[in-house]
Structures are given as C-alpha cells and as structure tokens.
Amino acid sequence: MARLRVEGLHVKVGGREVLRGVNLEVGEGEVVYLLGPNGAGKSTLIYTVVGWEGYVVERGGILFDSRRIEGLPPEERAKLGVAAGFQTPPELEGVRVGVLLRMLVERFWGVSSLEALKLVSNFISMVGLPSSVLEREYNVGFSGGERKKLEMVKVLAMRPKIALLDEPDSGVDVDSLRGIGEAIRYLREELGTGVLVVTHLARLCRFVKPDRAYVMLGGRIVKSGGPELVKMIEEKGYSAVRG
C-alpha cells in the first residue's frame, strides 16, 4: 500500500496553475525519483505536500497512510511523519547546529538527551560532515555541499515515514553525493522511510538506485517506470518523453 498517494492534484501558485493533475505514489521503504527539467513543477509538488502557504490545492488530494492531509497545517503533517529537505534551507543566526538537531532527535525519536547526541553524531558522520559543525550557527557561512548534507541530517533527525528531497544532488561534489546517498539508504533500509527524490540530473543514481521513477513536464506526469527510465533520460534527455 502506498504511504504517500497524490491523486489528480491541481495546484495554483500566485494565481497560476503549476500542477495539472499529478498522480504519484511512494510506498514504505521505497526510493522514488521524480525527474524533470527546471520549471516542470517538481519543487511545487514538495511544497504542496508539506503544506507551505501560497500553494493552493484547486482539485485532487494528498493522502498519507490513506488519510487526506491537504487541509492540515505543516506542523501536523510533520507530526504524522512528513519531512522535507529543501534546495535552499534558511540560515538561523544564533542557533547552534548541535542544539537544533538534538532537540529534533529528542522530539521525533523519543530518546534522552544523551542518546540524542549519540544519534546526531552518527548522522553527522554518515553524511561526511566534521563534528565541529555542531558548534556552528545553523547554515551560516556553509558551502552548498555542507548545506545539502546538513539538510539530510535534519531529515534523519525527524525520523520520517515519508522524506521529500528537493534536488539533493545539485551543486555538490562526488564525496558529498556519496554521503547523501548513504543517508538515503539508511532512511530506506533502517527506518523503512519512503523517499521521494526530486532531481533533474539523477546524479544520485550512482549511489542509490530507485525502485520507481516518474518524469514531470509542464506540471504533469508524462512517464513512469523503473530504473531503466532514469537511464533513458540520462542518455536521451527529456526529448525522449515529450509528446
């Protein structure tokens, strides 16, 4: 059974229709790639699922464990188990990385402060960040690769049932990709998390093979398939699936 199901979703942003009848599923323990060029509507889907203000569902629905959630505020969706890693996470001046991550682990994993610190340390190491990052202000002065890896740690700290990752492979080097891929494998294999990876390059495929893939063009899903679909897009580009 699909843990996340998007059915006939039409979404407007700023009065303009961006998503035009999207259908998509992510099951427990699945890694699903959502491929598409810039401007296809991929990020809009993530923002809509997590419940960001300004993303208006006109028709269709979002089901999480068979429950309609499009009417819930973002914090309620997070409590249910929906987490997202964003392309451009905010800087939080005055907030230390270690403090924020420890609080998230305590809340979502239900462990003591000591156990939370151990988990945070493991997650930091998993993605290839140095332990010194825990003393820094959250994302302040971080490189693009550091931000992407820290977003993955944040998602791990939330122990989600569904993780939505917005272009985790863009603007990062091979070593960073390897650490991000390790975190995705941990989500899938250790936590049973369903993972939706939004990308236009699919560079992560070297480290994490998807169970299924979708291609989005112009706010619509135009093709779905298995890992072979990712390979076809890499070899032939999006012209191979344009009508």
Short mmCIF file of C-alpha atoms in Angstrom, two decimals:
data_model
loop_
_atom_site.label_atom_id
_atom_site.label_comp_id
_atom_site.label_asym_id
_atom_site.label_seq_id
_atom_site.Cartn_x
_atom_site.Cartn_y
_atom_site.Cartn_z
CA MET A 1 0.00 0.00 0.00
CA ALA A 2 1.24 3.47 -0.85
CA ARG A 3 2.30 5.50 2.17
CA LEU A 4 2.00 8.72 0.15
CA ARG A 5 -0.51 9.00 -2.68
CA VAL A 6 -1.06 12.11 -4.79
CA GLU A 7 -4.29 11.93 -6.78
CA GLY A 8 -5.25 14.23 -9.65
CA LEU A 9 -3.52 17.16 -7.95
CA HIS A 10 -4.07 20.63 -9.41
CA VAL A 11 -2.19 23.43 -7.64
CA LYS A 12 -2.06 27.17 -8.19
CA VAL A 13 0.75 29.46 -7.05
CA GLY A 14 0.21 33.21 -7.28
CA GLY A 15 -2.97 32.60 -9.28
CA ARG A 16 -1.15 30.50 -11.91
CA GLU A 17 -1.79 26.79 -12.31
CA VAL A 18 1.51 24.95 -11.86
CA LEU A 19 0.46 21.35 -11.22
CA ARG A 20 -2.09 19.96 -13.67
CA GLY A 21 -3.50 16.65 -12.47
CA VAL A 22 -0.47 14.97 -10.88
CA ASN A 23 -0.74 11.30 -9.84
CA LEU A 24 2.14 9.78 -7.88
CA GLU A 25 2.78 7.15 -5.21
CA VAL A 26 5.58 6.41 -2.73
CA GLY A 27 5.43 3.21 -0.71
CA GLU A 28 7.00 2.26 2.61
CA GLY A 29 10.73 1.69 2.18
CA GLU A 30 10.69 2.81 -1.47
CA VAL A 31 13.03 5.25 -3.17
CA VAL A 32 11.21 7.04 -5.97
CA TYR A 33 12.81 9.54 -8.34
CA LEU A 34 10.83 12.44 -9.74
CA LEU A 35 12.71 13.70 -12.80
CA GLY A 36 12.09 16.82 -14.84
CA PRO A 37 13.76 19.95 -16.19
CA ASN A 38 13.81 23.23 -14.29
CA GLY A 39 10.35 24.76 -14.12
CA ALA A 40 8.49 21.46 -14.52
CA GLY A 41 6.71 21.83 -11.16
CA LYS A 42 8.72 19.34 -9.12
CA SER A 43 9.50 21.67 -6.21
CA THR A 44 5.90 22.89 -6.21
CA LEU A 45 4.81 19.33 -5.51
CA ILE A 46 7.09 19.12 -2.46
CA TYR A 47 5.96 22.48 -1.07
CA THR A 48 2.33 21.46 -1.55
CA VAL A 49 2.75 18.11 0.19
CA VAL A 50 4.43 19.70 3.23
CA GLY A 51 1.76 22.44 3.32
CA TRP A 52 3.60 25.67 2.57
CA GLU A 53 1.47 28.80 2.46
CA GLY A 54 0.62 30.07 -1.02
CA TYR A 55 0.40 26.64 -2.65
CA VAL A 56 -3.32 26.30 -3.26
CA VAL A 57 -4.87 22.91 -3.98
CA GLU A 58 -7.65 23.51 -6.51
CA ARG A 59 -8.55 19.89 -7.19
CA GLY A 60 -7.38 16.42 -6.26
CA GLY A 61 -5.90 15.25 -3.00
CA ILE A 62 -2.87 14.19 -0.96
CA LEU A 63 -3.21 11.01 1.07
CA PHE A 64 -0.80 9.92 3.80
CA ASP A 65 -1.48 6.39 5.07
CA SER A 66 -4.89 6.71 3.37
CA ARG A 67 -5.68 9.93 5.28
CA ARG A 68 -6.36 13.17 3.43
CA ILE A 69 -3.81 15.75 4.61
CA GLU A 70 -4.10 18.69 2.21
CA GLY A 71 -6.16 20.57 4.79
CA LEU A 72 -3.67 20.10 7.62
CA PRO A 73 -1.10 22.76 8.67
CA PRO A 74 2.59 21.94 8.12
CA GLU A 75 3.28 21.13 11.77
CA GLU A 76 0.53 18.49 11.82
CA ARG A 77 1.92 16.88 8.67
CA ALA A 78 5.37 16.79 10.30
CA LYS A 79 3.90 15.07 13.38
CA LEU A 80 2.38 12.41 11.12
CA GLY A 81 5.80 11.74 9.61
CA VAL A 82 6.28 14.02 6.60
CA ALA A 83 9.71 15.66 6.33
CA ALA A 84 11.43 17.59 3.55
CA GLY A 85 14.95 18.56 2.60
CA PHE A 86 14.92 21.82 0.66
CA GLN A 87 17.16 23.25 -2.07
CA THR A 88 17.85 26.49 -0.21
CA PRO A 89 17.46 25.93 3.53
CA PRO A 90 17.46 29.06 5.71
CA GLU A 91 20.28 30.42 7.81
CA LEU A 92 19.44 30.54 11.52
CA GLU A 93 21.72 33.04 13.18
CA GLY A 94 22.29 32.39 16.87
CA VAL A 95 21.06 28.78 16.63
CA ARG A 96 23.77 26.15 17.02
CA VAL A 97 23.56 23.12 14.75
CA GLY A 98 24.07 20.67 17.61
CA VAL A 99 21.33 22.18 19.76
CA LEU A 100 18.71 22.19 16.99
CA LEU A 101 19.49 18.65 15.84
CA ARG A 102 19.47 17.32 19.40
CA MET A 103 16.05 18.85 20.01
CA LEU A 104 14.69 17.32 16.81
CA VAL A 105 16.00 13.86 17.70
CA GLU A 106 14.62 14.08 21.22
CA ARG A 107 11.21 15.02 19.84
CA PHE A 108 10.90 12.60 16.92
CA TRP A 109 12.91 9.64 18.23
CA GLY A 110 11.68 9.87 21.82
CA VAL A 111 15.11 9.40 23.41
CA SER A 112 17.11 11.06 26.17
CA SER A 113 19.46 13.98 25.55
CA LEU A 114 22.45 11.67 25.80
CA GLU A 115 21.05 9.20 23.28
CA ALA A 116 20.02 12.09 21.02
CA LEU A 117 23.59 13.42 20.98
CA LYS A 118 24.88 9.96 20.00
CA LEU A 119 22.41 9.75 17.12
CA VAL A 120 23.25 13.26 15.93
CA SER A 121 26.95 12.38 15.98
CA ASN A 122 26.25 9.23 13.94
CA PHE A 123 24.20 11.15 11.39
CA ILE A 124 26.82 13.88 11.04
CA SER A 125 29.49 11.24 10.42
CA MET A 126 27.24 9.35 8.00
CA VAL A 127 26.97 12.27 5.58
CA GLY A 128 30.64 13.21 5.90
CA LEU A 129 30.45 16.38 7.98
CA PRO A 130 33.06 17.06 10.69
CA SER A 131 31.95 17.05 14.33
CA SER A 132 32.99 20.71 14.58
CA VAL A 133 29.89 21.62 12.55
CA LEU A 134 27.80 21.04 15.68
CA GLU A 135 29.22 24.22 17.24
CA ARG A 136 28.46 26.43 14.23
CA GLU A 137 25.37 28.54 13.63
CA TYR A 138 22.82 26.71 11.52
CA ASN A 139 23.76 27.11 7.80
CA VAL A 140 25.56 30.41 8.48
CA GLY A 141 28.61 30.57 6.21
CA PHE A 142 28.03 27.00 4.98
CA SER A 143 29.02 25.93 1.48
CA GLY A 144 26.42 24.49 -0.89
CA GLY A 145 27.61 20.96 -0.22
CA GLU A 146 27.58 21.46 3.55
CA ARG A 147 24.02 22.78 3.40
CA LYS A 148 22.82 19.79 1.39
CA LYS A 149 24.43 17.35 3.82
CA LEU A 150 23.04 19.21 6.83
CA GLU A 151 19.55 19.06 5.29
CA MET A 152 19.93 15.29 5.11
CA VAL A 153 20.90 15.18 8.79
CA LYS A 154 17.85 17.28 9.63
CA VAL A 155 15.62 14.82 7.77
CA LEU A 156 17.22 11.87 9.58
CA ALA A 157 16.68 13.65 12.89
CA MET A 158 12.94 13.84 12.15
CA ARG A 159 12.68 10.05 11.64
CA PRO A 160 10.09 10.50 8.88
CA LYS A 161 7.75 7.99 7.32
CA ILE A 162 7.98 10.00 4.08
CA ALA A 163 11.02 12.08 3.12
CA LEU A 164 10.76 14.58 0.25
CA LEU A 165 14.20 15.65 -1.01
CA ASP A 166 14.36 18.64 -3.34
CA GLU A 167 17.39 18.27 -5.63
CA PRO A 168 19.80 16.91 -3.01
CA ASP A 169 22.30 16.18 -5.81
CA SER A 170 22.55 19.64 -7.35
CA GLY A 171 25.69 21.71 -6.81
CA VAL A 172 27.56 19.12 -4.76
CA ASP A 173 30.73 17.11 -5.41
CA VAL A 174 31.06 13.33 -5.63
CA ASP A 175 32.08 12.92 -1.99
CA SER A 176 29.00 14.86 -0.87
CA LEU A 177 26.82 12.72 -3.15
CA ARG A 178 28.21 9.60 -1.53
CA GLY A 179 27.28 10.84 1.96
CA ILE A 180 23.80 11.89 0.84
CA GLY A 181 23.32 8.52 -0.80
CA GLU A 182 24.34 6.78 2.44
CA ALA A 183 21.71 8.77 4.34
CA ILE A 184 19.01 7.84 1.82
CA ARG A 185 19.92 4.16 2.11
CA TYR A 186 19.68 4.46 5.91
CA LEU A 187 16.22 6.00 5.62
CA ARG A 188 15.05 3.23 3.34
CA GLU A 189 16.72 0.20 4.91
CA GLU A 190 16.87 1.06 8.61
CA LEU A 191 13.78 3.22 9.09
CA GLY A 192 11.51 1.96 6.30
CA THR A 193 11.04 5.53 5.11
CA GLY A 194 9.53 6.16 1.70
CA VAL A 195 11.81 8.62 -0.09
CA LEU A 196 10.88 10.89 -2.99
CA VAL A 197 14.00 12.32 -4.65
CA VAL A 198 13.28 15.32 -6.86
CA THR A 199 16.02 15.93 -9.41
CA HIS A 200 16.74 16.98 -12.98
CA LEU A 201 20.18 15.33 -13.18
CA ALA A 202 19.75 12.00 -11.34
CA ARG A 203 23.42 12.04 -10.28
CA LEU A 204 22.46 10.17 -7.11
CA CYS A 205 21.59 7.12 -9.19
CA ARG A 206 25.27 6.14 -8.98
CA PHE A 207 24.82 5.60 -5.23
CA VAL A 208 21.10 4.89 -4.74
CA LYS A 209 19.07 3.05 -7.37
CA PRO A 210 15.38 3.98 -7.41
CA ASP A 211 12.61 1.43 -7.11
CA ARG A 212 10.48 3.54 -9.45
CA ALA A 213 10.70 6.81 -11.36
CA TYR A 214 8.40 9.47 -12.75
CA VAL A 215 9.03 12.21 -15.29
CA MET A 216 7.26 15.56 -14.92
CA LEU A 217 6.91 18.09 -17.72
CA GLY A 218 4.72 21.18 -17.65
CA GLY A 219 3.16 20.28 -14.30
CA ARG A 220 2.09 16.79 -15.44
CA ILE A 221 3.49 13.28 -15.01
CA VAL A 222 4.22 12.19 -18.56
CA LYS A 223 6.04 8.93 -17.94
CA SER A 224 6.59 6.39 -15.17
CA GLY A 225 8.73 3.29 -14.94
CA GLY A 226 11.64 1.64 -13.19
CA PRO A 227 15.38 2.39 -13.04
CA GLU A 228 15.53 2.00 -16.81
CA LEU A 229 13.57 5.23 -17.16
CA VAL A 230 16.31 7.14 -15.32
CA LYS A 231 18.91 5.64 -17.64
CA MET A 232 16.88 6.61 -20.71
CA ILE A 233 16.62 10.23 -19.54
CA GLU A 234 20.35 10.35 -18.84
CA GLU A 235 21.14 9.05 -22.31
CA LYS A 236 18.49 10.77 -24.43
CA GLY A 237 17.28 13.71 -22.36
CA TYR A 238 13.70 14.84 -21.86
CA SER A 239 13.05 15.00 -25.61
CA ALA A 240 12.59 11.21 -25.37
CA VAL A 241 9.36 11.64 -23.39
CA ARG A 242 7.96 14.86 -24.85
CA GLY A 243 4.73 14.42 -26.76
#
